Coordinates of C-alpha atoms and ligand atoms in Angstrom, one line a residue:
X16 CA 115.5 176.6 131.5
X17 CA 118.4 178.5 133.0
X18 CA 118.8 182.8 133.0
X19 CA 121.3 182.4 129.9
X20 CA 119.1 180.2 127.9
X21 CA 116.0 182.5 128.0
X22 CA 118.4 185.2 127.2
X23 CA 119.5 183.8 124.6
X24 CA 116.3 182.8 123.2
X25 CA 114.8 186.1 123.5
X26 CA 117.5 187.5 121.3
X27 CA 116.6 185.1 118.7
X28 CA 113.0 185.9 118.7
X29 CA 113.8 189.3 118.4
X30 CA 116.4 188.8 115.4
X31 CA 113.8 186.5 114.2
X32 CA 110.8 189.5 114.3
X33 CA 113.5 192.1 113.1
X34 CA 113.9 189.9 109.6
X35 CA 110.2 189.4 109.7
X36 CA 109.4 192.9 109.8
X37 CA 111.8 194.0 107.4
X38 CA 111.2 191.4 104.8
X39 CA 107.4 192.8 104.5
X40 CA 108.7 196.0 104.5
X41 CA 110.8 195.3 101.5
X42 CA 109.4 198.0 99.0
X43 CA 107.9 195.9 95.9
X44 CA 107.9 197.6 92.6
X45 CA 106.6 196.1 89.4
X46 CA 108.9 195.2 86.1
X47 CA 107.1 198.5 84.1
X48 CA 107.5 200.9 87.5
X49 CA 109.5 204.3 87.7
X50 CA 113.0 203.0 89.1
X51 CA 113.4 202.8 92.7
X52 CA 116.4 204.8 94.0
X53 CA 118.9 202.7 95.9
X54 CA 119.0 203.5 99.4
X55 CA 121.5 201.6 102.3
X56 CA 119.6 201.8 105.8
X57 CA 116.5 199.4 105.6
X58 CA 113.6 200.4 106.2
X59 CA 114.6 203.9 107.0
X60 CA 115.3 203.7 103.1
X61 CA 115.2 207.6 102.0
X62 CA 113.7 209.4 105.5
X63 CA 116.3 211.0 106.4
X64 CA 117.1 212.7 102.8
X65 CA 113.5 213.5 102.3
X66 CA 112.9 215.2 105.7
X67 CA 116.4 216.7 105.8
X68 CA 118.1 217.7 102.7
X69 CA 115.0 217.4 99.8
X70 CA 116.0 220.1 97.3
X71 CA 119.5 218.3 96.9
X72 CA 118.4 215.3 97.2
X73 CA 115.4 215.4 94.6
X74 CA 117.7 217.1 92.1
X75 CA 120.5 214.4 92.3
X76 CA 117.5 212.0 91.5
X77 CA 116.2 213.4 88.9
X78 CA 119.7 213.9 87.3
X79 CA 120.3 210.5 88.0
X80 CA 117.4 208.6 87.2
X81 CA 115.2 211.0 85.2
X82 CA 111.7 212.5 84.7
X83 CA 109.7 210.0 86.9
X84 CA 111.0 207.7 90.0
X85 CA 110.6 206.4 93.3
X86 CA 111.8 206.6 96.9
X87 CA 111.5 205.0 99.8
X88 CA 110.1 207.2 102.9
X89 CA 108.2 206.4 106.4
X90 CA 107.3 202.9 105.2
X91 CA 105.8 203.1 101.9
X92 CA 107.3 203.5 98.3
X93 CA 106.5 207.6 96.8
X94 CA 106.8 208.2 93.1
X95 CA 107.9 211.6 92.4
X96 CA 106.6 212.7 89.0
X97 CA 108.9 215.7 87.3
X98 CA 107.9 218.3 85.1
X99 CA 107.2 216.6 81.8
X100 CA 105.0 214.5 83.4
X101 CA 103.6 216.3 85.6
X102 CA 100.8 217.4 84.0
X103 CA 99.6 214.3 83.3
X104 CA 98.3 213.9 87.0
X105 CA 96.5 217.1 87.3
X106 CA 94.5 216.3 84.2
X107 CA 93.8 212.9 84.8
X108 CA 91.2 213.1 87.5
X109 CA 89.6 209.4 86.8
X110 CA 93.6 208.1 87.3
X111 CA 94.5 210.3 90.2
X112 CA 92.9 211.9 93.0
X113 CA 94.6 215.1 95.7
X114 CA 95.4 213.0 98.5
X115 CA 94.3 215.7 101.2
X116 CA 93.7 212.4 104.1
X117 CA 97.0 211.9 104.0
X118 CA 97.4 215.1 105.6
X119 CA 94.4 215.3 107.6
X120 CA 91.4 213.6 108.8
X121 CA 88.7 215.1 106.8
X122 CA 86.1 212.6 107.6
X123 CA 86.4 212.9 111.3
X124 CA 87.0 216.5 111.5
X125 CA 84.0 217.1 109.3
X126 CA 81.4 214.9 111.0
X127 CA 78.6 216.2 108.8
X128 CA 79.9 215.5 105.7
X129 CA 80.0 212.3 104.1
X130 CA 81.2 213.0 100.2
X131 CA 83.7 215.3 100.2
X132 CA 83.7 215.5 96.1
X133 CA 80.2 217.1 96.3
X134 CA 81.1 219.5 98.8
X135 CA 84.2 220.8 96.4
X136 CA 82.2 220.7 93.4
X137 CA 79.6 222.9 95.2
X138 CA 82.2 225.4 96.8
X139 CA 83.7 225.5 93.5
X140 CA 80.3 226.5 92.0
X141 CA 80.1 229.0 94.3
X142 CA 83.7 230.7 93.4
X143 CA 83.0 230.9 90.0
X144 CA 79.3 232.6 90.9
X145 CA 81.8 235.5 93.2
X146 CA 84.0 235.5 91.0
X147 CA 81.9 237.0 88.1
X148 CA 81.2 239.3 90.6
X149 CA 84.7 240.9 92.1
X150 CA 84.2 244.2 90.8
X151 CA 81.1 244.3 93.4
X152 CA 82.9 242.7 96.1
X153 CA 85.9 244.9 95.8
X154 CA 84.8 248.1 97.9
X155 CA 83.9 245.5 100.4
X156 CA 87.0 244.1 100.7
X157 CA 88.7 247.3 100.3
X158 CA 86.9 248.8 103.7
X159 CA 87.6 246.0 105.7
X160 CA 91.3 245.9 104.8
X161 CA 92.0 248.7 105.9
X162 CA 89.7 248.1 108.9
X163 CA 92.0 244.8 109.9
X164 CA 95.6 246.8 108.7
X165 CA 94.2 249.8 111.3
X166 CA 93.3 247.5 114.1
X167 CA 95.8 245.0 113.7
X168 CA 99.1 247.2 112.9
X169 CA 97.6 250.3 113.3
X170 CA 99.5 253.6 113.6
X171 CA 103.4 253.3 113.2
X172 CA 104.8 257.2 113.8
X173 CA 107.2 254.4 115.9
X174 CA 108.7 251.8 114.5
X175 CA 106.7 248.9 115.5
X176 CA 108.2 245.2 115.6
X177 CA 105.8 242.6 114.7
X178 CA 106.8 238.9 115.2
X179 CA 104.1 236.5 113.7
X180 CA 103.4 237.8 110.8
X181 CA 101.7 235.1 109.3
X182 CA 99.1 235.2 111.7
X183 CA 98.9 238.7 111.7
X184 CA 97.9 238.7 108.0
X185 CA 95.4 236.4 108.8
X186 CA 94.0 238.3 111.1
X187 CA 93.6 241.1 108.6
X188 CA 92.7 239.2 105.5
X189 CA 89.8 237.2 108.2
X190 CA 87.9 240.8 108.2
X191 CA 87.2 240.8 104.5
X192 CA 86.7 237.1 104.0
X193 CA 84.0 237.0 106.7
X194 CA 81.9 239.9 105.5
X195 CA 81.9 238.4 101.6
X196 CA 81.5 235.0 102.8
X197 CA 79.2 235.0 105.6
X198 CA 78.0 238.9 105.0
X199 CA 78.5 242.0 107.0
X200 CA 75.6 241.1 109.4
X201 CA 77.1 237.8 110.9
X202 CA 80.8 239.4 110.3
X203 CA 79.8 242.0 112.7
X204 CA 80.2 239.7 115.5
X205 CA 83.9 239.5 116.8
X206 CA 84.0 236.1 117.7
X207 CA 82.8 235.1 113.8
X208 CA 86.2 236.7 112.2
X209 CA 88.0 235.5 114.9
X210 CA 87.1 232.0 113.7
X211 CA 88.2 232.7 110.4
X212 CA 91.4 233.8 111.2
X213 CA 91.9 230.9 113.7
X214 CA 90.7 228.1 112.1
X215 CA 93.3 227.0 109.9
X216 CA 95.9 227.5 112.1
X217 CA 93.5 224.9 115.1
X218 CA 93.2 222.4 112.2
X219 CA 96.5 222.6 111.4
X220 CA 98.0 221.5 115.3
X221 CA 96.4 218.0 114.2
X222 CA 99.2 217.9 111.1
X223 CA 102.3 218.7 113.7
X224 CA 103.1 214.9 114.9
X225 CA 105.1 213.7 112.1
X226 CA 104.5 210.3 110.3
X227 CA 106.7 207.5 112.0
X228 CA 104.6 205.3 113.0
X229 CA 104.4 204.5 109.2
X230 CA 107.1 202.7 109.6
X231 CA 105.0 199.9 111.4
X232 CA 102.1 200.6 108.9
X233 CA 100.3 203.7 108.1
X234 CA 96.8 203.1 110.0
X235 CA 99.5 202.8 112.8
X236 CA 99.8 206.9 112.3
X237 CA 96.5 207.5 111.4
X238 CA 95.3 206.1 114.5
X239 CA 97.7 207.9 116.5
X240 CA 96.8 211.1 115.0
X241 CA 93.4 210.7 115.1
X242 CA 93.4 210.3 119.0
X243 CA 92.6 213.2 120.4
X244 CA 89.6 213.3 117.6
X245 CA 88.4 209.6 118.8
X246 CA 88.6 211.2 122.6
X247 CA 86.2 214.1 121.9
X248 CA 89.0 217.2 120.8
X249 CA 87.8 218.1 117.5
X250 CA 89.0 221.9 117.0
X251 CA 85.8 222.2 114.8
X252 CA 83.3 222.2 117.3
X253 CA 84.1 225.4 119.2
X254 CA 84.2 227.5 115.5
X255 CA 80.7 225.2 114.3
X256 CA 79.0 226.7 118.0
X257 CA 80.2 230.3 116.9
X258 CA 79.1 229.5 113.3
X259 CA 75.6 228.4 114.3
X260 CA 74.8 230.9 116.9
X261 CA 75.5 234.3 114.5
X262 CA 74.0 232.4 111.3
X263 CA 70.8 230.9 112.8
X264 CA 69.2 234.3 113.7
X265 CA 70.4 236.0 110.2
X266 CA 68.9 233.0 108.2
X267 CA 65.7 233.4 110.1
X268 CA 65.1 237.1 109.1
X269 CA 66.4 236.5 105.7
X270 CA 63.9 234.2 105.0
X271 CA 61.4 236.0 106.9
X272 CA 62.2 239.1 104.2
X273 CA 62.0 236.8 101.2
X274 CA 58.8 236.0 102.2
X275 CA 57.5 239.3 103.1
X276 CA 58.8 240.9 100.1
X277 CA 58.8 238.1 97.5
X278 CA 60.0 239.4 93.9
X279 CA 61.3 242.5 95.6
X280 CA 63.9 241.2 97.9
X281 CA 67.0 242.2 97.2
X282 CA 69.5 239.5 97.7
X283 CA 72.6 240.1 99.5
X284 CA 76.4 240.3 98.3
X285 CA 77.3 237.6 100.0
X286 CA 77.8 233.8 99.6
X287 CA 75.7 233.0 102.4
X288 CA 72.8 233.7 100.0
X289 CA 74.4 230.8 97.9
X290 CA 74.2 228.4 100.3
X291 CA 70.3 229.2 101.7
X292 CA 69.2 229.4 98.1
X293 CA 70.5 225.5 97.4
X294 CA 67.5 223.0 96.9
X295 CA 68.3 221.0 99.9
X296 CA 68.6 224.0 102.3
X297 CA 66.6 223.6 105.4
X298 CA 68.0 225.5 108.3
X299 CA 65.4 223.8 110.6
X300 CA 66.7 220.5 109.7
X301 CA 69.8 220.4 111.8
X302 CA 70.9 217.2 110.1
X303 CA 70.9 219.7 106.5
X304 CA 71.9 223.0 108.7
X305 CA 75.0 221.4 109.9
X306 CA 76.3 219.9 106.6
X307 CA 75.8 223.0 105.0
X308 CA 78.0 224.7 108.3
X309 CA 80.7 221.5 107.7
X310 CA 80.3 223.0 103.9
X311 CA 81.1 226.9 104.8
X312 CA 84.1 226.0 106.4
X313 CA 85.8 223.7 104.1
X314 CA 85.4 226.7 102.5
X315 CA 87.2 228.9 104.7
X316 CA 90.3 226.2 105.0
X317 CA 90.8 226.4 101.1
X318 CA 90.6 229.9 101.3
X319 CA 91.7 232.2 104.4
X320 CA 95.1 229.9 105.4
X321 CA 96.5 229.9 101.7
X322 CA 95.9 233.7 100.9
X323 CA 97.5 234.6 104.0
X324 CA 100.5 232.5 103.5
X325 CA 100.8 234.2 100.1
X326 CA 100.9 237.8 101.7
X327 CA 102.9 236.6 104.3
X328 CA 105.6 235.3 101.4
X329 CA 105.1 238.2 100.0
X330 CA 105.8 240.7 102.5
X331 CA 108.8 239.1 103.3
X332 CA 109.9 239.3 100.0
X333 CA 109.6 243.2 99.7
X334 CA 111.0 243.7 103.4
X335 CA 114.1 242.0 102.1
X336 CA 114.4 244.3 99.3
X337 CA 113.8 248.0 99.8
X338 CA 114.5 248.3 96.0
X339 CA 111.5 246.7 95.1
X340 CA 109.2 248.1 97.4
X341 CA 110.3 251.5 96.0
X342 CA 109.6 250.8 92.9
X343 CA 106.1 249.2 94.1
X344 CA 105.7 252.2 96.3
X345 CA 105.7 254.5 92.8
X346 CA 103.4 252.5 90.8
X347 CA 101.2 252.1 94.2
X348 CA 101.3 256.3 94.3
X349 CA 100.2 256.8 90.7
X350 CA 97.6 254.7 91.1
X351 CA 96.2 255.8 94.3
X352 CA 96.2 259.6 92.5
X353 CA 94.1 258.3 89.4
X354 CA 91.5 256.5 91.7
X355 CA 91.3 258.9 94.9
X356 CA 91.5 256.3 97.4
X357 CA 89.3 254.1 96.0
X358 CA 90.3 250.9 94.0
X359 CA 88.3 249.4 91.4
X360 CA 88.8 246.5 89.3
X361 CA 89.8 248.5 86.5
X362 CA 92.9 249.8 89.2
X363 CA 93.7 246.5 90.4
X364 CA 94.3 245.3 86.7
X365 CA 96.5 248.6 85.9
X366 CA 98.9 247.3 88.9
X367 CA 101.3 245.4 86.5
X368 CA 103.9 245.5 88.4
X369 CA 102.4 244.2 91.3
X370 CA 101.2 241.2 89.3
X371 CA 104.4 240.5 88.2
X372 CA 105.8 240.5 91.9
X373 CA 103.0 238.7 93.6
X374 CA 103.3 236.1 90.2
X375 CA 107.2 235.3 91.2
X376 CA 106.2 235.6 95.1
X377 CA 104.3 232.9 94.4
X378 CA 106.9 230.9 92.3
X379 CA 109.2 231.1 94.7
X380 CA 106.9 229.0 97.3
X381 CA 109.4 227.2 97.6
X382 CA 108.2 223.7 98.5
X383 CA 110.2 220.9 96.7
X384 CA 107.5 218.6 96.6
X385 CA 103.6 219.6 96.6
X386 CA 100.3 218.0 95.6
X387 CA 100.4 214.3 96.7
X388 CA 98.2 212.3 95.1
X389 CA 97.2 208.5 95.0
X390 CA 96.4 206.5 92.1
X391 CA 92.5 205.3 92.3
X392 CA 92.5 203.5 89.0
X393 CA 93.8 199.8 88.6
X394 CA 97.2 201.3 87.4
X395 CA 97.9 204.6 85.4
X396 CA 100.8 204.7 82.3
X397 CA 102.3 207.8 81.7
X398 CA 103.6 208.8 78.1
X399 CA 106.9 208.2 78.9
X400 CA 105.8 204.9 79.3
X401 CA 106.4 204.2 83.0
X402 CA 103.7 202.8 85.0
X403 CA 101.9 203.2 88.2
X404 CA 100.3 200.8 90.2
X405 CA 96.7 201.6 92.3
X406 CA 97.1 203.4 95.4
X407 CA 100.6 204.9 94.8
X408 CA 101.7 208.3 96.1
X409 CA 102.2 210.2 93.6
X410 CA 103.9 213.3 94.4
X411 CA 105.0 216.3 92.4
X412 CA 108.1 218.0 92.3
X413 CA 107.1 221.6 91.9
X414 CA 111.0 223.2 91.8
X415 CA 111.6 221.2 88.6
X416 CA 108.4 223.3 87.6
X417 CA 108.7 226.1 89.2
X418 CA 112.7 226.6 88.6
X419 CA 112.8 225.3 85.0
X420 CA 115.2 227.2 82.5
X421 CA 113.6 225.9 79.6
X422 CA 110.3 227.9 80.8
X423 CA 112.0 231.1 82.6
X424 CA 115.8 231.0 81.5
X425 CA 119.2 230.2 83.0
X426 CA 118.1 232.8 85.8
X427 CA 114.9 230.9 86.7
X428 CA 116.6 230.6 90.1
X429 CA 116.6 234.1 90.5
X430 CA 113.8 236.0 92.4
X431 CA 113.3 239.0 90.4
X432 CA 110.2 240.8 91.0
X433 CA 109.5 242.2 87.3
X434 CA 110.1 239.2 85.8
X435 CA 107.1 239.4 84.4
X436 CA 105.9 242.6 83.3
X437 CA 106.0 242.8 80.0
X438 CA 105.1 238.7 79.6
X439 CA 101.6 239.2 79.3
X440 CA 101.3 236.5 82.1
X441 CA 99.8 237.4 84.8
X442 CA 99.6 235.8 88.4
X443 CA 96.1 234.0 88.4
X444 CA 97.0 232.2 84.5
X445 CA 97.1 228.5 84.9
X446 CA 99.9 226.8 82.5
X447 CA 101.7 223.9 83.2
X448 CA 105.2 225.5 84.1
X449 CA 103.0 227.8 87.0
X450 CA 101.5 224.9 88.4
X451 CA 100.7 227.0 91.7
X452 CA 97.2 226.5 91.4
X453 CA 97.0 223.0 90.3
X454 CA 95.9 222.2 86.4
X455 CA 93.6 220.9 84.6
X456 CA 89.6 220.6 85.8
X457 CA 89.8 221.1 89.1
X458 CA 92.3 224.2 89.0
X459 CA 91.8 226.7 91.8
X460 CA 88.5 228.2 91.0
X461 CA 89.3 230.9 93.9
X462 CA 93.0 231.8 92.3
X463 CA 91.3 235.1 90.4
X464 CA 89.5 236.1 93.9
X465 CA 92.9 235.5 95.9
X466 CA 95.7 237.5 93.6
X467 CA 92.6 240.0 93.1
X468 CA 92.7 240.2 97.2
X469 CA 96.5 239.3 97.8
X470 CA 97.3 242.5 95.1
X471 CA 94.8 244.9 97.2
X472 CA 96.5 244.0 100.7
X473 CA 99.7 244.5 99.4
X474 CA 99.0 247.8 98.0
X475 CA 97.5 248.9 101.0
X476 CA 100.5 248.1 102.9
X477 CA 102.8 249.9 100.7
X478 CA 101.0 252.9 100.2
X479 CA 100.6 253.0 104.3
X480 CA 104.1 251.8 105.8
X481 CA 108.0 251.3 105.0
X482 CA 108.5 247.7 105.7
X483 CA 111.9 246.0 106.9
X484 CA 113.3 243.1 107.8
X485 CA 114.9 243.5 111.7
X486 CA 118.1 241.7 110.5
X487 CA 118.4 244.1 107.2
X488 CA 118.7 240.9 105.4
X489 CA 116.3 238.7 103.4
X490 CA 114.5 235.9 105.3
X491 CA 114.9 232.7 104.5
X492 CA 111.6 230.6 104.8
X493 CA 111.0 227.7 107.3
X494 CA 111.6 223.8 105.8
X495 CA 109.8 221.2 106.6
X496 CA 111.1 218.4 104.6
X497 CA 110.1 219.5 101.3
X498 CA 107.3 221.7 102.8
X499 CA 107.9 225.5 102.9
X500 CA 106.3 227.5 105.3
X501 CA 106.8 231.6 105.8
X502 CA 109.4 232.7 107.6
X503 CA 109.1 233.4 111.5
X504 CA 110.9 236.5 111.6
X505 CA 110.3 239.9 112.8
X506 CA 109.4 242.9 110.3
X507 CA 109.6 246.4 111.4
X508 CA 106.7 248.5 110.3
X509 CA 106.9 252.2 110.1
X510 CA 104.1 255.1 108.4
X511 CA 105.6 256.4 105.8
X512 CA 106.3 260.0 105.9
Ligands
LIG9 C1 96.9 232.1 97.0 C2 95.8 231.4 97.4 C3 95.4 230.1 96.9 C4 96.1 229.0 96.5 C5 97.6 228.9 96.3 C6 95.2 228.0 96.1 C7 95.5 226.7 95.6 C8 94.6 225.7 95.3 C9 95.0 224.4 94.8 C10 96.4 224.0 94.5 C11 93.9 223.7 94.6 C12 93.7 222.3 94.1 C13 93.8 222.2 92.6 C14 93.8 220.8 92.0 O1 93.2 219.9 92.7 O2 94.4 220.7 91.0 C15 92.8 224.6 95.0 C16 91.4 224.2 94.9 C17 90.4 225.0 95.3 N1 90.5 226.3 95.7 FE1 92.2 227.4 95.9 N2 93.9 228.4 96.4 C18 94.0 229.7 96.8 C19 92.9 230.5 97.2 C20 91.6 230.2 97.1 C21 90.5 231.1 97.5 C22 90.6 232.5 97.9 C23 89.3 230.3 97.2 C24 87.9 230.8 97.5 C25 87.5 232.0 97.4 C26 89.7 229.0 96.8 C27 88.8 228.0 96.5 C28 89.2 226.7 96.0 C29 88.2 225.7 95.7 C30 86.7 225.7 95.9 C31 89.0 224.6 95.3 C32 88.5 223.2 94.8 C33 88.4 223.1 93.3 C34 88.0 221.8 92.7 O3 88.5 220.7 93.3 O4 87.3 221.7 91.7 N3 91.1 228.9 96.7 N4 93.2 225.8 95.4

């Protein structure tokens, strides 16, 4: 065969596997399916909108083609499910399942743990069990608040210029969480908070290669993803060694005390008590010991990353807007003259205001899209009649929630920190236009511990500093598709006089 020939045949093969590849990546959807919105480049089908212009995009769909439909993006078909509908996922959980392994590889991160849905149900036992309790845990967290603000913003007589502020909060909010969840014994150890305030973020590095090798086929991605995990990096291990080493010893004496003093010993205010008191405990076991270490630190990524990102938001929102934090600042003052210094649940509750603002803090998240689930029945109908097929993503589109005028007015756009003063609605009440914290069974059991926590920081904070924005303007928060994430500006700090 001559050059031009085997030229010209290769360009066939290769129009040939082109037309291959996009006829089986033709998106299929069944006669009784949400509508699939039109789209011109093949296979690309909606990328580029969902990645790069979501808010307008998802609200010209929904205008267009109503309450529930579906779009094309990195290979597979997505139903987005509006606000009348919505609900409907959260409190189907036989239907519908959170589709956290989209995001991140649970099973290989967490060697130790082989059904996920027992560890949740027994951290969520465990919430509940602390959270009947918050009135002793809150001069714990109270001490080592102001332990982290000291150490990590410290005195500002200057103004000081702070630039990751997410992290920063972290870094304070890791202090309390470590002495309440692994108690003040282990917490002692540097190295142990450290973790806390780390660990999310080292997780999180696995999450930064976005999905296009979907568009080949999704165990394409996952297997690219889940390299460095299949070559030894797993950013678990390092915590797990940290974890183990300060634990061990305390466990030891623990039980050493338990059986020294038997009736009399006094348990202690902290949830590592939950864990050694389970059944199956056995910290000699290392098989047992190690689950239950896999166990703690689910934990801590359900809990330390996602009340930090709230303060964050929420700091952000007062440096923008020295009105509000003067008006904060006032109620902050009266309180902190009733109580002397020291809060109390009682306090906490009497800070209305501050509920109001954290409540619309947190309605402004801002993400356009949030919970992704995936249908694990054979199909699921919806009232409206539509119908879903098994193993759909199914993904929610919290503005349509979270901005609805029916439930908060023409201004529901509006940020306006008092909002909800006099509403009788506070921050940590589930209903299904404040779908923050999920709905139905498996709501956030943690969300009364983390506005009870997020409410304390933030009075802190104001009580100790003037906070501003180093542009004198309010930040705008950083997009990732339809994901928001804090902004990554720099605040200005300064004592107050
Ligand atoms: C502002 C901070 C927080 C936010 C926004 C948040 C949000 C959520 C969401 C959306 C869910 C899933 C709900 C669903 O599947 O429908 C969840 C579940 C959960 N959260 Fe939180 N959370 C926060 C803080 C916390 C804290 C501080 C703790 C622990 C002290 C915690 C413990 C849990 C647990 C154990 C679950 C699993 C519940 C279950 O599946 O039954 N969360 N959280």
């Amino acid at each position: 065969m001559d050059e031009v020939s085997t030229e010209f045949l290769a360009y066939i093969i290769g129009i040939i596997i082109l037309i291959i590849f996009y006829i089986i990546k033709l998106p299929r959807i069944g006669a009784n399916e949400p509508p699939l919105v039109p789209y011109t480049i093949p296979i690309l089908g909606h990328t580029y909108n969902y990645f790069f212009n979501a808010r307008n995009f998802f609200k010209k769909c929904k205008e267009q083609y109503g309450e529930c439909f579906s779009i094309y993006v990195f290979g597979r078909v997505m139903t987005i499910v509006s606000r009348s509908s919505l609900n409907e996922v959260f409190i189907n959980h036989k239907d519908f399942k959170l589709a956290l392994s989209e995001f991140l590889p649970f099973d290989m991160l967490f060697e130790n743990i082989s059904d996920f849905d027992k560890v949740t149900q027994l951290n969520a036992k465990l919430v509940k069990e602390i959270t009947g309790k918050i009135d002793s845990y809150t001069p714990i967290i109270q001490k080592y608040l102001l332990e982290g603000i000291d150490k990590f913003i410290g005195d500002c007589k200057d103004p000081k210029e702070f630039l990751s502020i997410w992290e920063l909060m972290n870094h304070i909010i890791a202090l309390p969480m470590a002495n309440i969840i692994v108690g003040e014994e282990v917490a002692s150890h540097e190295d142990v908070v450290k973790s806390f305030g780390v660990f999310v973020f080292d997780i999180g590095r696995i999450r930064t290669i976005p999905p296009i090798f979907s568009f080949i086929h999704p165990k394409l991605h996952d297997f690219v993803t889940t390299l460095p995990l299949r070559f030894g990096w797993n950013p678990i291990l390092h915590h797990q060694k940290i974890m183990i080493n300060h634990i061990k010893p305390v466990i030891e004496k623990r039980i050493k005390e338990k059986k020294m003093l038997d009736k009399d010993y006094k348990f202690y205010n902290d949830t590592l008590e939950f864990y050694i008191s389970q059944p199956d405990f056995d910290y000699s076991n290392p098989k047992i010991f190690h689950y239950y270490i896999d166990v703690l630190f689910v934990l801590i990524f359900g809990s330390v990353g996602t009340t930090s990102e709230i303060i964050t938001n929420g700091i952000f929102d007062l440096a923008g807007r020295p009105e509000c934090l003067n008006e904060l600042y006032e109620e902050a003052m009266i309180i902190d003259k009733e109580c002397n210094g020291s809060i109390t649940l009682p306090d906490v509750q009497k800070m209305k205001k501050l509920d109001s603002f954290v409540k619309e803090v947190l309605r402004h998240s801002d993400d356009t899209l949030k919970f992704l689930h995936k249908v694990t029945s054979e199909s699921f109908t919806f009232s409206n009649g539509y119908t879903v097929p098994k193993g759909r993503r199914v993904n929610l589109y919290m503005d349509d929630v979270l901005k609805s005028k029916d439930a908060y007015g023409d201004d529901a756009e509006e940020f306006k920190p008092f909002r909800f003063v006099n509403a009788n609605s506070s921050a940590s009440k589930v209903d299904r236009n404040y779908a923050v914290f999920g709905g139905g069974k498996h709501a956030c059991p943690g969300r009364f511990f983390a506005i009870h926590e997020i409410k304390l920081i933030l009075h802190k904070l104001i009580l100790k500093y003037n906070i501003k924005t180093k542009s004198g303007k309010i930040e705008n928060k950083k997009y990732i598709g339809p994901i928001s994430l804090p902004p990554k500006k720099a605040l200005i700090f300064e004592n107050r006089k």
